[in-house]
Amino acid sequence: MRHPRSTRTIAGTAVLLTAALVAAACGGARSGGGGGDGSHTIKFSHVVTKETPKGQAAEKFKELVENQCGDQITVEVYPNSELYGDEDEMQAVQSGAAQMLAPASAKFTTIAPQLQVLDLPFLFDSVEDIPKIASPDTEVGKAIFENQALADRGIKVLGLWDNGLKQLSSNKQLAKPSDLRGQRFRIQPSDVLRSQFGKWRGETTPMAFSEVYSALQQGVIDGQENPYSNIESQNMHTVQKHITESNHGYIGYAHVINNEFFESLSPELQDCVTSAADEAADFNHEIATRVNEESKKTIEKEGSTEITELTEEQREAFKDAVVPSVWKQYSDVLGEELIADLLAAQE
Ligand code: LMR
C-alpha cells in the first residue's frame, strides 16, 4: 500500500509550476483575485485527500461558487498538501498567496491560541454533541468566529467544518492510559494536545500531517491520533497494527479566507461566497459521520489492523486522566468563563 504523498511529488511540482504560470499570466495579482477584468481566483489549499469530509466540502464549495457567482470567481482546490502544507499554509493565507484554507483548530495555535478550545480532550462524548457545542451561535463558535487574533492577522472565518472524533493508533494495543507510557505520538502543534498525551505519559513530537505516514513507517514515531477518514485516506493503518476507538478528541476546521481578498469583492460576490460557504458547511456536517464510518469499514475489511472499541469504563479511565486537569490548565488561554461553562455543561 502506498502513501498518497509518494505519488504527489511530481504532480505537486507540476501544480506549483502551473500555479506560478497562472499567477504570472494574471500579472501576479497579490490577492489571487483581481485579474483586472473583474474576475477573481480563490486558491483553496488543504492537507487531506479529496475523499475526506474536508476534501469533499472543498469541492462542494468550488461547485457552488462557480455555479452561483455568475462566472466571476474561479476556485482552484489544492488537496493533500500539494500547494501548501502545515508548515507554510498559515503564512500563505496571511500573505494572500492562498486565499482560502480550512485548517484544523490546532494549526492556529501560534496565531490564535484560543482555537485550541476545540482540541480539549473529551469535549464531546459522541458526534451528536458536536453541533450543540461547536456551532457558530454557541460560545465556542463565537470564540472562533469573533476571534480578534485572527481578525488582526487579516483572516476571516466563514465556517466551522468537522471531521468527527479522533482515535488512537499504534503498533501496540492501547486499552488503558498506562499503555501509552514510553510510546511516541505525533501531534498537531497544539499545547493542549501535548498536555493530553503528557497526562497519559506518552511522548509527543509535533509534525506536519503530510509527514505522518512516513514517520510511522520508519518508526520515527509509534502512533498518532486522527479520525478514521484521515487514517484510512493516508494509509496510516497499513503501518499501524492497532487502532483504539477512543473517540477522545475532535478534529474541527475553521474555513477561512484572506480578508483583504474578501473585501476586494463586490457586496454581491461577498454574499455569494458567504452563502456558498454556509452550504458547504452544511454539506460537510451531513457527510462527516458517514465518511468516517466507511473508512472504518475499509480498514476492517483490509484486515491488517485490529480495532479495539473501548468499554465505557476504559474510556472513563482515559477521560479521568485529562478532565478537568487539562481543561483547567489552559483556562487562561482559552477563556476562564468559557472553560467554566464547558465544565458546568459536563455535569
Ligand atoms: C492533522 O494534522 O492530523 C489533521 O489536522 C489533518 C486535517 O486537516 O484533518
Short mmCIF file of C-alpha atoms and ligand atoms in Angstrom, two decimals:
data_model
loop_
_atom_site.label_atom_id
_atom_site.label_comp_id
_atom_site.label_asym_id
_atom_site.label_seq_id
_atom_site.Cartn_x
_atom_site.Cartn_y
_atom_site.Cartn_z
CA MET A 1 0.00 0.00 0.00
CA ARG A 2 1.44 3.34 -0.99
CA HIS A 3 1.14 6.64 0.75
CA PRO A 4 -0.80 9.18 -1.37
CA ARG A 5 2.03 11.62 -0.77
CA SER A 6 4.52 9.41 -2.61
CA THR A 7 2.59 9.85 -5.86
CA ARG A 8 2.44 13.52 -5.23
CA THR A 9 5.95 14.80 -5.60
CA ILE A 10 5.90 15.14 -9.39
CA ALA A 11 2.22 16.10 -9.53
CA GLY A 12 2.74 18.61 -6.73
CA THR A 13 5.64 20.19 -8.57
CA ALA A 14 3.56 20.42 -11.74
CA VAL A 15 0.77 22.08 -9.77
CA LEU A 16 3.18 24.60 -8.29
CA LEU A 17 4.59 25.39 -11.74
CA THR A 18 1.11 25.72 -13.21
CA ALA A 19 0.07 27.95 -10.31
CA ALA A 20 3.13 30.12 -10.85
CA LEU A 21 2.41 30.42 -14.57
CA VAL A 22 -1.24 31.28 -13.92
CA ALA A 23 -0.17 33.89 -11.37
CA ALA A 24 2.31 35.35 -13.87
CA ALA A 25 -0.35 35.43 -16.60
CA CYS A 26 -2.64 37.33 -14.24
CA GLY A 27 0.08 39.88 -13.57
CA GLY A 28 0.85 38.20 -10.24
CA ALA A 29 -2.19 39.74 -8.56
CA ARG A 30 -1.41 39.68 -4.85
CA SER A 31 -4.81 38.59 -3.60
CA GLY A 32 -5.06 35.99 -6.33
CA GLY A 33 -8.22 37.69 -7.36
CA GLY A 34 -8.02 40.75 -9.48
CA GLY A 35 -7.12 39.76 -13.00
CA GLY A 36 -8.13 43.29 -13.97
CA ASP A 37 -11.20 42.03 -15.88
CA GLY A 38 -13.45 41.68 -12.85
CA SER A 39 -12.65 38.00 -12.44
CA HIS A 40 -11.26 36.50 -9.25
CA THR A 41 -9.45 33.32 -8.35
CA ILE A 42 -9.62 31.63 -4.97
CA LYS A 43 -6.75 29.26 -4.34
CA PHE A 44 -8.09 26.90 -1.68
CA SER A 45 -5.29 24.85 -0.17
CA HIS A 46 -5.72 21.97 2.25
CA VAL A 47 -3.80 18.97 3.53
CA VAL A 48 -6.17 15.97 3.28
CA THR A 49 -7.38 13.94 0.31
CA LYS A 50 -10.40 14.81 -1.83
CA GLU A 51 -12.39 11.89 -0.36
CA THR A 52 -12.36 13.08 3.24
CA PRO A 53 -15.14 15.23 4.77
CA LYS A 54 -12.97 18.34 4.31
CA GLY A 55 -11.85 17.35 0.81
CA GLN A 56 -15.43 16.77 -0.34
CA ALA A 57 -16.68 20.01 1.25
CA ALA A 58 -13.92 21.96 -0.50
CA GLU A 59 -15.04 20.51 -3.85
CA LYS A 60 -18.65 21.34 -2.96
CA PHE A 61 -17.66 24.94 -2.18
CA LYS A 62 -15.95 25.19 -5.58
CA GLU A 63 -19.02 23.80 -7.37
CA LEU A 64 -21.38 26.18 -5.55
CA VAL A 65 -19.27 29.30 -6.13
CA GLU A 66 -18.61 28.53 -9.77
CA ASN A 67 -22.29 27.78 -10.44
CA GLN A 68 -23.79 30.57 -8.41
CA CYS A 69 -21.46 33.56 -8.57
CA GLY A 70 -22.01 34.45 -12.22
CA ASP A 71 -18.73 33.15 -13.65
CA GLN A 72 -16.83 35.80 -11.77
CA ILE A 73 -14.96 33.60 -9.33
CA THR A 74 -12.87 30.53 -10.07
CA VAL A 75 -11.98 28.25 -7.17
CA GLU A 76 -8.81 26.18 -7.51
CA VAL A 77 -8.73 23.47 -4.86
CA TYR A 78 -5.31 22.04 -3.98
CA PRO A 79 -5.75 18.97 -1.72
CA ASN A 80 -3.26 16.76 0.10
CA SER A 81 -0.60 19.45 0.84
CA GLU A 82 0.04 19.78 -2.92
CA LEU A 83 0.35 23.55 -2.85
CA TYR A 84 0.85 24.41 0.82
CA GLY A 85 1.25 22.09 3.79
CA ASP A 86 1.01 22.59 7.54
CA GLU A 87 4.41 24.26 7.54
CA ASP A 88 3.51 27.14 5.20
CA GLU A 89 -0.27 27.39 4.70
CA MET A 90 -0.87 29.90 7.52
CA GLN A 91 1.74 32.19 6.07
CA ALA A 92 0.23 31.72 2.60
CA VAL A 93 -3.26 32.83 3.63
CA GLN A 94 -1.92 35.81 5.55
CA SER A 95 0.23 36.99 2.64
CA GLY A 96 -2.55 36.41 0.12
CA ALA A 97 -0.58 33.74 -1.77
CA ALA A 98 -3.55 31.46 -0.96
CA GLN A 99 -6.98 32.96 -0.45
CA MET A 100 -8.60 30.11 1.43
CA LEU A 101 -7.81 27.30 3.86
CA ALA A 102 -9.68 25.03 6.26
CA PRO A 103 -7.07 24.01 8.86
CA ALA A 104 -7.82 22.05 11.99
CA SER A 105 -8.12 24.20 15.12
CA ALA A 106 -4.71 23.04 16.41
CA LYS A 107 -2.96 24.56 13.41
CA PHE A 108 -3.92 28.05 14.60
CA THR A 109 -2.16 27.64 17.95
CA THR A 110 0.65 30.12 17.33
CA ILE A 111 -1.51 32.84 15.78
CA ALA A 112 -4.83 32.37 17.61
CA PRO A 113 -4.30 30.05 20.62
CA GLN A 114 -7.92 30.27 21.74
CA LEU A 115 -8.93 27.97 18.89
CA GLN A 116 -7.36 25.15 20.88
CA VAL A 117 -10.65 25.02 22.73
CA LEU A 118 -11.67 22.51 20.05
CA ASP A 119 -8.66 20.36 20.95
CA LEU A 120 -9.76 19.84 24.54
CA PRO A 121 -9.85 16.09 25.18
CA PHE A 122 -13.35 14.66 25.67
CA LEU A 123 -15.06 17.95 24.77
CA PHE A 124 -17.61 15.72 23.05
CA ASP A 125 -18.91 12.39 24.26
CA SER A 126 -20.22 11.49 20.83
CA VAL A 127 -20.63 13.05 17.39
CA GLU A 128 -24.21 14.02 18.34
CA ASP A 129 -22.74 16.54 20.81
CA ILE A 130 -20.70 18.39 18.18
CA PRO A 131 -23.41 20.78 16.89
CA LYS A 132 -24.55 21.53 20.45
CA ILE A 133 -21.10 22.78 21.43
CA ALA A 134 -19.29 23.82 18.25
CA SER A 135 -21.79 25.74 16.08
CA PRO A 136 -21.47 29.39 15.03
CA ASP A 137 -24.02 30.54 17.64
CA THR A 138 -22.57 28.69 20.66
CA GLU A 139 -19.99 30.25 22.99
CA VAL A 140 -17.30 28.04 21.45
CA GLY A 141 -18.42 29.06 17.95
CA LYS A 142 -18.34 32.73 18.86
CA ALA A 143 -14.82 32.38 20.29
CA ILE A 144 -13.79 31.28 16.80
CA PHE A 145 -15.97 33.45 14.53
CA GLU A 146 -15.28 36.59 16.54
CA ASN A 147 -11.65 35.81 17.26
CA GLN A 148 -9.70 39.05 17.44
CA ALA A 149 -6.30 37.44 16.90
CA LEU A 150 -7.47 36.04 13.57
CA ALA A 151 -9.02 39.37 12.55
CA ASP A 152 -5.75 41.12 13.43
CA ARG A 153 -3.96 38.76 11.04
CA GLY A 154 -6.38 39.54 8.22
CA ILE A 155 -8.12 36.16 8.45
CA LYS A 156 -11.90 35.97 8.24
CA VAL A 157 -13.77 32.88 9.44
CA LEU A 158 -16.52 31.73 7.06
CA GLY A 159 -17.50 28.46 8.69
CA LEU A 160 -16.83 25.59 11.03
CA TRP A 161 -16.35 22.21 9.42
CA ASP A 162 -15.69 18.95 11.12
CA ASN A 163 -14.21 15.53 10.73
CA GLY A 164 -15.66 13.86 13.78
CA LEU A 165 -13.79 12.25 16.61
CA LYS A 166 -10.20 11.08 16.86
CA GLN A 167 -8.95 7.56 17.52
CA LEU A 168 -5.53 6.47 18.74
CA SER A 169 -3.33 4.33 16.53
CA SER A 170 -0.14 2.48 17.38
CA ASN A 171 1.65 -0.81 16.82
CA LYS A 172 0.73 -1.65 20.40
CA GLN A 173 -2.76 -2.21 21.72
CA LEU A 174 -3.76 0.81 23.83
CA ALA A 175 -6.58 -0.12 26.18
CA LYS A 176 -5.60 1.99 29.20
CA PRO A 177 -3.61 5.20 29.68
CA SER A 178 -0.56 3.40 31.06
CA ASP A 179 -0.26 1.51 27.74
CA LEU A 180 0.96 4.78 26.22
CA ARG A 181 3.94 5.02 28.53
CA GLY A 182 7.17 5.22 26.54
CA GLN A 183 5.35 5.43 23.19
CA ARG A 184 5.98 8.46 20.95
CA PHE A 185 2.96 10.06 19.30
CA ARG A 186 2.80 12.58 16.50
CA ILE A 187 0.72 15.58 17.48
CA GLN A 188 -0.55 18.63 15.69
CA PRO A 189 1.21 21.74 17.02
CA SER A 190 -1.10 22.32 19.99
CA ASP A 191 -0.09 22.75 23.62
CA VAL A 192 -3.39 21.23 24.70
CA LEU A 193 -2.63 18.05 22.76
CA ARG A 194 0.89 17.88 24.20
CA SER A 195 -0.59 18.07 27.69
CA GLN A 196 -3.24 15.46 26.88
CA PHE A 197 -0.61 12.90 25.89
CA GLY A 198 1.60 14.02 28.79
CA LYS A 199 -1.15 13.10 31.26
CA TRP A 200 -1.27 9.66 29.66
CA ARG A 201 2.55 9.50 29.98
CA GLY A 202 3.03 9.34 26.20
CA GLU A 203 5.87 11.20 24.46
CA THR A 204 4.99 13.67 21.70
CA THR A 205 6.50 15.05 18.51
CA PRO A 206 4.74 17.85 16.62
CA MET A 207 4.80 17.08 12.91
CA ALA A 208 3.14 18.16 9.66
CA PHE A 209 0.26 15.96 8.55
CA SER A 210 1.95 15.07 5.25
CA GLU A 211 4.91 13.57 7.13
CA VAL A 212 2.96 11.25 9.42
CA TYR A 213 2.73 8.19 7.18
CA SER A 214 6.50 8.06 6.53
CA ALA A 215 7.29 8.74 10.18
CA LEU A 216 5.08 5.81 11.20
CA GLN A 217 6.52 3.59 8.50
CA GLN A 218 10.09 4.38 9.52
CA GLY A 219 9.37 4.05 13.23
CA VAL A 220 10.27 7.68 13.97
CA ILE A 221 7.01 7.76 15.91
CA ASP A 222 4.99 4.90 17.40
CA GLY A 223 1.50 6.27 16.94
CA GLN A 224 -0.79 9.19 16.26
CA GLU A 225 -4.38 10.37 16.71
CA ASN A 226 -6.88 11.10 13.94
CA PRO A 227 -10.40 10.29 12.77
CA TYR A 228 -10.79 7.12 10.69
CA SER A 229 -11.11 9.09 7.44
CA ASN A 230 -7.65 10.65 7.85
CA ILE A 231 -6.10 7.36 8.95
CA GLU A 232 -7.53 5.43 6.03
CA SER A 233 -7.04 8.05 3.30
CA GLN A 234 -3.37 8.46 4.22
CA ASN A 235 -2.95 4.67 4.52
CA MET A 236 -1.68 5.10 8.07
CA HIS A 237 -3.50 1.91 9.07
CA THR A 238 -1.21 -0.08 6.77
CA VAL A 239 1.69 0.81 9.08
CA GLN A 240 -0.21 0.55 12.38
CA LYS A 241 -1.24 -2.79 13.90
CA HIS A 242 -3.78 -1.29 16.31
CA ILE A 243 -6.43 1.39 16.44
CA THR A 244 -8.15 2.19 19.73
CA GLU A 245 -11.62 3.58 19.18
CA SER A 246 -11.30 6.11 21.95
CA ASN A 247 -13.32 8.99 20.45
CA HIS A 248 -11.22 11.09 22.82
CA GLY A 249 -10.87 14.28 20.84
CA TYR A 250 -12.17 16.22 17.91
CA ILE A 251 -10.92 17.45 14.57
CA GLY A 252 -12.76 20.67 13.77
CA TYR A 253 -11.80 23.03 10.97
CA ALA A 254 -12.05 26.78 10.60
CA HIS A 255 -12.93 27.54 6.97
CA VAL A 256 -11.11 30.83 6.47
CA ILE A 257 -10.48 33.43 3.78
CA ASN A 258 -7.93 36.21 3.40
CA ASN A 259 -9.95 39.24 4.49
CA GLU A 260 -8.30 41.69 2.09
CA PHE A 261 -9.31 39.44 -0.80
CA PHE A 262 -12.84 39.08 0.60
CA GLU A 263 -13.17 42.86 0.97
CA SER A 264 -11.98 43.33 -2.62
CA LEU A 265 -15.10 41.51 -3.86
CA SER A 266 -18.31 43.39 -4.65
CA PRO A 267 -21.04 43.12 -1.96
CA GLU A 268 -22.95 40.73 -4.26
CA LEU A 269 -19.93 38.45 -4.64
CA GLN A 270 -19.25 38.60 -0.91
CA ASP A 271 -22.83 37.40 -0.29
CA CYS A 272 -22.41 34.69 -2.88
CA VAL A 273 -19.17 33.42 -1.28
CA THR A 274 -20.71 33.56 2.19
CA SER A 275 -23.77 31.61 1.19
CA ALA A 276 -21.69 29.01 -0.70
CA ALA A 277 -19.57 28.66 2.46
CA ASP A 278 -22.72 28.13 4.57
CA GLU A 279 -23.97 25.47 2.15
CA ALA A 280 -20.58 23.77 2.03
CA ALA A 281 -20.54 23.69 5.86
CA ASP A 282 -23.99 22.04 5.91
CA PHE A 283 -22.77 19.52 3.37
CA ASN A 284 -19.65 18.82 5.44
CA HIS A 285 -21.73 18.21 8.57
CA GLU A 286 -24.06 15.88 6.68
CA ILE A 287 -21.28 13.65 5.35
CA ALA A 288 -18.64 13.63 8.11
CA THR A 289 -20.01 10.75 10.17
CA ARG A 290 -20.79 8.57 7.15
CA VAL A 291 -17.36 9.11 5.57
CA ASN A 292 -15.67 8.12 8.83
CA GLU A 293 -17.87 5.02 9.17
CA GLU A 294 -16.98 4.00 5.64
CA SER A 295 -13.28 4.47 6.34
CA LYS A 296 -13.60 2.31 9.45
CA LYS A 297 -15.24 -0.42 7.35
CA THR A 298 -12.46 -0.23 4.77
CA ILE A 299 -9.83 -0.62 7.49
CA GLU A 300 -11.73 -3.57 8.97
CA LYS A 301 -12.07 -5.20 5.56
CA GLU A 302 -8.37 -4.85 4.82
CA GLY A 303 -7.83 -6.82 8.00
CA SER A 304 -4.28 -5.77 8.87
CA THR A 305 -5.23 -3.51 11.80
CA GLU A 306 -7.01 -4.61 14.94
CA ILE A 307 -9.64 -2.14 16.13
CA THR A 308 -10.23 -2.08 19.88
CA GLU A 309 -13.52 -0.50 20.92
CA LEU A 310 -13.15 0.78 24.48
CA THR A 311 -15.75 -0.13 27.07
CA GLU A 312 -17.34 2.80 28.87
CA GLU A 313 -15.14 2.07 31.87
CA GLN A 314 -11.96 2.01 29.81
CA ARG A 315 -12.89 5.28 28.11
CA GLU A 316 -13.58 6.84 31.53
CA ALA A 317 -10.05 5.93 32.62
CA PHE A 318 -8.61 7.89 29.67
CA LYS A 319 -11.01 10.74 30.39
CA ASP A 320 -10.34 10.93 34.14
CA ALA A 321 -6.63 11.41 33.45
CA VAL A 322 -7.24 14.60 31.44
CA VAL A 323 -10.60 16.11 32.51
CA PRO A 324 -10.74 18.54 34.19
CA SER A 325 -6.97 18.85 34.67
CA VAL A 326 -6.02 19.72 31.06
CA TRP A 327 -9.09 21.96 30.64
CA LYS A 328 -8.20 23.94 33.75
CA GLN A 329 -4.54 24.11 32.82
CA TYR A 330 -5.46 26.14 29.72
CA SER A 331 -8.32 28.21 31.07
CA ASP A 332 -6.27 31.44 30.91
CA VAL A 333 -5.53 30.85 27.20
CA LEU A 334 -8.96 29.55 26.27
CA GLY A 335 -11.03 31.87 28.47
CA GLU A 336 -11.83 31.35 32.16
CA GLU A 337 -15.55 31.82 31.61
CA LEU A 338 -15.69 29.57 28.58
CA ILE A 339 -13.93 26.75 30.42
CA ALA A 340 -16.14 27.20 33.49
CA ASP A 341 -19.25 26.98 31.25
CA LEU A 342 -17.95 23.93 29.40
CA LEU A 343 -17.09 22.17 32.65
CA ALA A 344 -20.51 23.01 34.09
CA ALA A 345 -22.14 21.52 30.99
CA GLN A 346 -20.28 18.26 31.63
CA GLU A 347 -22.02 17.80 34.98
C1 LMR B 1 -3.87 16.53 11.25
O1 LMR B 1 -2.89 17.26 11.08
O2 LMR B 1 -3.79 15.42 11.81
C2 LMR B 1 -5.22 16.98 10.75
O3 LMR B 1 -5.41 18.27 11.19
C3 LMR B 1 -5.31 16.94 9.26
C4 LMR B 1 -6.63 17.51 8.79
O4 LMR B 1 -6.63 18.58 8.20
O5 LMR B 1 -7.65 16.84 9.04
#
